[in-house]
């Protein structure tokens, strides 16, 4: 298997001012993994900022499915640089078509009023939870050839789902999911890299939480799933080469769409980031 690093995926080639190109990983899904576009788009925007500006939020729309066999070009528009805040718009392009838009806001860190009204769920620690990839390795003969070839691209992220959820034959369960995550490399306190890597990871298993009350596998051939929009807020500094708990839940599904929201906690129970996403969940009948 190939030895790949998440930091390499998020390191973009600068084509010219405001234009960047990122390589693609094929994770074995039906289309380009949305987390890749999230992380690379944020990385592109970060490279156009004044010193000491840190992302505090971004909002995105996925317009067309991406092709995992092609690179992605990112066109960054400088919307505003104020005294404390900067805003950027990022357009992701493949084959001359816009597949994705991001609007991101950045701020010079400052001290302000603080509170946290979110409690970290009481779950087993990551050392007591099996890595998700072990399931696929032990079920090697049951997964598609494309997924087998893609396993090496899942290894840069250590993902450990607390609940026992069989992605091939899931049971009906509450629309909640708790996942331990960390990058499998050292980021040396690089704030931008930590944020773009967490943006990448935030799309892992997220929309699938909406499927749990219906007992439908993400690999069901009648199912069509795709991210429509994805938003993220960064609250505090964090190190993604250390464990974070992703607590995801789905308050609603209907109209062929599912809504999910998530919270990232560090091992001390500090809320470091929040997410929301709406996605297509369409069942195609025979």
Short mmCIF file of C-alpha atoms in Angstrom, two decimals:
data_model
loop_
_atom_site.label_atom_id
_atom_site.label_comp_id
_atom_site.label_asym_id
_atom_site.label_seq_id
_atom_site.Cartn_x
_atom_site.Cartn_y
_atom_site.Cartn_z
CA UNK A 1 0.00 0.00 0.00
CA UNK A 2 1.08 3.56 -0.64
CA UNK A 3 2.46 5.68 2.20
CA UNK A 4 0.46 8.92 1.96
CA UNK A 5 0.18 11.91 4.30
CA UNK A 6 -2.72 14.25 4.87
CA UNK A 7 -0.37 17.24 4.97
CA UNK A 8 0.70 16.43 1.40
CA UNK A 9 -2.90 16.41 0.17
CA UNK A 10 -3.46 19.83 1.78
CA UNK A 11 -0.23 21.34 0.37
CA UNK A 12 -1.35 23.05 -2.82
CA UNK A 13 0.60 24.09 -5.89
CA UNK A 14 0.43 27.84 -6.47
CA UNK A 15 -0.31 28.47 -10.15
CA UNK A 16 -0.40 32.27 -9.89
CA UNK A 17 -1.80 34.92 -7.55
CA UNK A 18 -5.06 33.58 -6.08
CA UNK A 19 -4.96 30.34 -8.10
CA UNK A 20 -3.96 26.98 -6.62
CA UNK A 21 -4.07 23.33 -7.67
CA UNK A 22 -4.60 20.35 -5.39
CA UNK A 23 -4.14 16.66 -6.17
CA UNK A 24 -6.97 14.20 -5.50
CA UNK A 25 -7.30 10.98 -3.53
CA UNK A 26 -9.76 8.27 -4.55
CA UNK A 27 -11.26 7.03 -1.29
CA UNK A 28 -13.37 4.41 -3.05
CA UNK A 29 -16.59 6.45 -2.97
CA UNK A 30 -18.84 7.17 -5.95
CA UNK A 31 -17.37 10.65 -6.32
CA UNK A 32 -14.56 12.83 -4.97
CA UNK A 33 -14.62 12.92 -1.16
CA UNK A 34 -16.19 16.21 -0.05
CA UNK A 35 -13.80 16.56 2.87
CA UNK A 36 -10.91 16.86 0.43
CA UNK A 37 -12.49 19.90 -1.23
CA UNK A 38 -13.30 21.44 2.16
CA UNK A 39 -9.73 21.05 3.42
CA UNK A 40 -8.04 22.15 0.20
CA UNK A 41 -10.33 25.16 -0.30
CA UNK A 42 -9.57 26.34 3.24
CA UNK A 43 -5.85 25.76 2.64
CA UNK A 44 -6.03 27.86 -0.54
CA UNK A 45 -7.74 30.74 1.29
CA UNK A 46 -5.21 30.58 4.14
CA UNK A 47 -2.37 31.25 1.69
CA UNK A 48 -3.81 34.65 0.73
CA UNK A 49 -4.17 36.16 4.21
CA UNK A 50 -2.33 38.85 6.16
CA UNK A 51 -0.15 37.46 8.95
CA UNK A 52 -1.81 36.15 12.10
CA UNK A 53 -5.34 35.77 10.68
CA UNK A 54 -7.05 32.51 11.71
CA UNK A 55 -10.24 30.99 10.31
CA UNK A 56 -13.21 31.17 12.67
CA UNK A 57 -15.92 29.98 10.22
CA UNK A 58 -16.69 28.89 6.69
CA UNK A 59 -19.87 28.14 4.75
CA UNK A 60 -19.90 26.04 1.59
CA UNK A 61 -22.09 24.64 -1.18
CA UNK A 62 -21.33 21.56 -3.24
CA UNK A 63 -22.63 22.19 -6.76
CA UNK A 64 -21.49 19.17 -8.80
CA UNK A 65 -19.89 15.79 -8.00
CA UNK A 66 -16.09 15.92 -8.19
CA UNK A 67 -13.90 13.47 -10.08
CA UNK A 68 -11.37 11.69 -7.84
CA UNK A 69 -9.15 11.00 -10.87
CA UNK A 70 -8.54 14.68 -11.58
CA UNK A 71 -6.83 17.53 -9.68
CA UNK A 72 -8.91 20.46 -8.44
CA UNK A 73 -8.15 24.13 -9.17
CA UNK A 74 -9.02 26.69 -6.48
CA UNK A 75 -9.73 30.33 -7.39
CA UNK A 76 -9.54 32.57 -4.30
CA UNK A 77 -11.24 35.98 -4.29
CA UNK A 78 -10.08 38.56 -1.72
CA UNK A 79 -13.41 39.99 -0.55
CA UNK A 80 -12.12 42.12 2.32
CA UNK A 81 -9.18 42.71 4.65
CA UNK A 82 -10.24 44.80 7.64
CA UNK A 83 -8.41 45.72 10.83
CA UNK A 84 -9.49 42.50 12.59
CA UNK A 85 -11.28 40.35 10.01
CA UNK A 86 -10.64 39.04 6.51
CA UNK A 87 -13.13 37.41 4.14
CA UNK A 88 -12.39 35.13 1.19
CA UNK A 89 -14.50 33.39 -1.45
CA UNK A 90 -13.12 30.20 -2.97
CA UNK A 91 -14.31 28.53 -6.15
CA UNK A 92 -13.31 24.90 -6.85
CA UNK A 93 -13.04 24.00 -10.54
CA UNK A 94 -12.78 20.74 -12.49
CA UNK A 95 -13.09 20.41 -16.27
CA UNK A 96 -13.86 24.13 -16.49
CA UNK A 97 -16.93 23.81 -14.25
CA UNK A 98 -17.55 25.17 -10.76
CA UNK A 99 -18.10 22.19 -8.47
CA UNK A 100 -18.01 23.99 -5.10
CA UNK A 101 -18.10 27.42 -3.42
CA UNK A 102 -16.75 28.46 -0.01
CA UNK A 103 -17.05 31.73 1.88
CA UNK A 104 -14.62 31.87 4.80
CA UNK A 105 -13.98 34.43 7.52
CA UNK A 106 -10.71 34.94 9.40
CA UNK A 107 -9.86 36.96 12.50
CA UNK A 108 -6.81 38.19 14.34
CA UNK A 109 -6.99 36.29 17.68
CA UNK A 110 -8.21 38.40 20.59
CA UNK A 111 -9.55 38.00 24.13
CA UNK A 112 -13.33 38.18 24.73
CA UNK A 113 -16.25 36.95 26.84
CA UNK A 114 -16.14 33.15 27.15
CA UNK A 115 -18.58 30.36 28.01
CA UNK A 116 -19.18 26.76 26.96
CA UNK A 117 -22.68 25.32 27.12
CA UNK A 118 -21.85 21.91 25.63
CA UNK A 119 -20.90 18.79 27.53
CA UNK A 120 -18.63 16.12 26.12
CA UNK A 121 -20.44 12.75 25.94
CA UNK A 122 -19.22 10.06 28.33
CA UNK A 123 -17.82 7.43 25.97
CA UNK A 124 -14.96 4.90 26.08
CA UNK A 125 -11.55 6.36 25.29
CA UNK A 126 -9.91 5.82 21.90
CA UNK A 127 -7.58 3.17 23.33
CA UNK A 128 -10.68 1.01 23.99
CA UNK A 129 -12.17 1.43 20.49
CA UNK A 130 -11.04 -0.47 17.38
CA UNK A 131 -9.89 1.61 14.37
CA UNK A 132 -12.60 1.62 11.69
CA UNK A 133 -10.13 0.51 9.04
CA UNK A 134 -9.72 -2.86 10.79
CA UNK A 135 -13.31 -3.68 9.85
CA UNK A 136 -12.54 -3.16 6.16
CA UNK A 137 -9.27 -5.09 6.39
CA UNK A 138 -11.04 -8.03 8.05
CA UNK A 139 -13.88 -7.82 5.49
CA UNK A 140 -11.50 -7.53 2.54
CA UNK A 141 -13.36 -10.12 0.44
CA UNK A 142 -16.73 -8.40 1.00
CA UNK A 143 -15.78 -4.91 -0.13
CA UNK A 144 -15.48 -3.67 -3.70
CA UNK A 145 -12.19 -3.80 -5.57
CA UNK A 146 -12.18 -0.01 -5.75
CA UNK A 147 -12.51 0.21 -1.96
CA UNK A 148 -9.67 -2.28 -1.49
CA UNK A 149 -7.42 -0.12 -3.66
CA UNK A 150 -8.45 2.96 -1.67
CA UNK A 151 -7.66 1.67 1.83
CA UNK A 152 -4.21 3.30 1.92
CA UNK A 153 -5.84 6.71 1.46
CA UNK A 154 -7.93 6.20 4.62
CA UNK A 155 -4.92 5.47 6.83
CA UNK A 156 -3.61 9.06 7.26
CA UNK A 157 -6.68 9.64 9.45
CA UNK A 158 -7.18 7.39 12.49
CA UNK A 159 -10.98 7.09 12.80
CA UNK A 160 -12.57 5.05 15.61
CA UNK A 161 -16.37 4.90 15.80
CA UNK A 162 -17.49 4.25 19.39
CA UNK A 163 -20.73 2.46 18.47
CA UNK A 164 -20.68 -0.85 16.62
CA UNK A 165 -22.09 0.11 13.23
CA UNK A 166 -21.74 -2.38 10.40
CA UNK A 167 -21.46 -0.21 7.26
CA UNK A 168 -22.45 -3.19 5.10
CA UNK A 169 -25.51 -4.31 7.08
CA UNK A 170 -26.44 -1.61 9.65
CA UNK A 171 -29.20 -2.05 12.21
CA UNK A 172 -31.82 0.61 12.99
CA UNK A 173 -30.44 2.92 15.70
CA UNK A 174 -30.70 6.44 17.10
CA UNK A 175 -29.33 9.17 14.81
CA UNK A 176 -26.27 9.74 16.97
CA UNK A 177 -22.65 8.82 16.35
CA UNK A 178 -19.49 9.34 18.43
CA UNK A 179 -16.14 9.11 16.65
CA UNK A 180 -12.60 9.50 17.94
CA UNK A 181 -10.31 11.05 15.31
CA UNK A 182 -6.75 12.20 14.90
CA UNK A 183 -4.25 12.69 12.12
CA UNK A 184 -1.60 9.99 11.86
CA UNK A 185 1.29 12.49 11.63
CA UNK A 186 2.68 15.38 13.66
CA UNK A 187 1.51 18.88 12.71
CA UNK A 188 3.97 20.73 14.98
CA UNK A 189 1.38 23.24 16.19
CA UNK A 190 0.68 24.56 12.66
CA UNK A 191 -2.68 26.32 13.19
CA UNK A 192 -3.61 26.49 9.50
CA UNK A 193 -2.77 22.84 8.86
CA UNK A 194 -4.69 21.72 11.96
CA UNK A 195 -7.76 23.62 10.75
CA UNK A 196 -7.65 22.42 7.13
CA UNK A 197 -7.06 18.84 8.30
CA UNK A 198 -10.06 19.01 10.66
CA UNK A 199 -12.16 20.44 7.82
CA UNK A 200 -11.17 17.37 5.79
CA UNK A 201 -12.05 15.02 8.65
CA UNK A 202 -15.36 16.72 9.46
CA UNK A 203 -17.02 15.06 6.44
CA UNK A 204 -16.13 11.53 7.59
CA UNK A 205 -19.25 9.48 8.52
CA UNK A 206 -21.18 12.73 9.00
CA UNK A 207 -24.22 12.50 6.70
CA UNK A 208 -24.37 8.74 7.29
CA UNK A 209 -25.66 9.55 10.80
CA UNK A 210 -28.98 10.46 9.14
CA UNK A 211 -29.28 6.91 7.79
CA UNK A 212 -29.14 5.21 11.18
CA UNK A 213 -32.89 5.45 12.04
CA UNK A 214 -33.62 3.84 8.65
CA UNK A 215 -31.14 0.94 8.82
CA UNK A 216 -29.80 1.66 5.34
CA UNK A 217 -26.17 1.12 4.36
CA UNK A 218 -24.20 3.88 2.66
CA UNK A 219 -23.27 1.20 0.12
CA UNK A 220 -26.88 0.42 -0.77
CA UNK A 221 -27.01 0.54 -4.57
CA UNK A 222 -30.46 2.16 -4.47
CA UNK A 223 -29.22 5.04 -2.32
CA UNK A 224 -28.01 8.37 -3.68
CA UNK A 225 -26.14 10.49 -1.14
CA UNK A 226 -24.33 13.76 -1.67
CA UNK A 227 -23.43 16.78 0.43
CA UNK A 228 -25.43 19.91 -0.41
CA UNK A 229 -23.91 22.36 2.06
CA UNK A 230 -21.43 22.23 4.93
CA UNK A 231 -20.58 24.85 7.55
CA UNK A 232 -17.90 24.87 10.24
CA UNK A 233 -16.95 27.11 13.16
CA UNK A 234 -13.55 27.00 14.92
CA UNK A 235 -13.79 28.02 18.57
CA UNK A 236 -10.40 27.34 20.16
CA UNK A 237 -6.91 26.23 19.13
CA UNK A 238 -6.39 22.45 19.01
CA UNK A 239 -3.87 19.85 17.93
CA UNK A 240 -5.29 17.34 15.46
CA UNK A 241 -2.32 15.03 16.01
CA UNK A 242 -4.03 14.40 19.37
CA UNK A 243 -7.42 12.71 19.85
CA UNK A 244 -10.61 14.68 19.28
CA UNK A 245 -14.14 13.33 19.83
CA UNK A 246 -16.63 14.08 17.04
CA UNK A 247 -20.17 13.96 18.46
CA UNK A 248 -22.62 13.93 15.54
CA UNK A 249 -26.42 13.78 15.51
CA UNK A 250 -29.20 14.12 12.95
CA UNK A 251 -32.24 16.09 14.20
CA UNK A 252 -34.18 15.68 10.93
CA UNK A 253 -34.48 13.92 7.60
CA UNK A 254 -37.19 14.37 4.99
CA UNK A 255 -37.80 15.61 1.47
CA UNK A 256 -34.88 13.44 0.28
CA UNK A 257 -32.52 15.41 2.55
CA UNK A 258 -30.81 14.76 5.86
CA UNK A 259 -29.57 17.34 8.36
CA UNK A 260 -26.62 16.65 10.68
CA UNK A 261 -24.77 18.70 13.27
CA UNK A 262 -21.58 17.94 15.12
CA UNK A 263 -19.26 19.05 17.91
CA UNK A 264 -15.52 18.42 18.24
CA UNK A 265 -14.17 18.07 21.80
CA UNK A 266 -10.57 17.63 22.85
CA UNK A 267 -9.65 14.99 25.45
CA UNK A 268 -10.24 17.53 28.27
CA UNK A 269 -13.84 18.11 27.16
CA UNK A 270 -13.17 21.53 25.63
CA UNK A 271 -15.35 22.34 22.61
CA UNK A 272 -12.94 23.29 19.82
CA UNK A 273 -15.17 23.29 16.71
CA UNK A 274 -18.77 22.85 15.53
CA UNK A 275 -20.24 21.68 12.22
CA UNK A 276 -23.54 21.46 10.32
CA UNK A 277 -24.38 19.82 7.02
CA UNK A 278 -27.39 19.09 4.84
CA UNK A 279 -27.19 16.39 2.23
CA UNK A 280 -29.16 14.54 -0.39
CA UNK A 281 -30.56 11.16 0.77
CA UNK A 282 -32.60 9.78 -2.10
CA UNK A 283 -33.78 6.15 -2.35
CA UNK A 284 -34.12 4.96 -5.94
CA UNK A 285 -36.77 2.25 -6.23
CA UNK A 286 -36.40 -0.74 -8.58
#
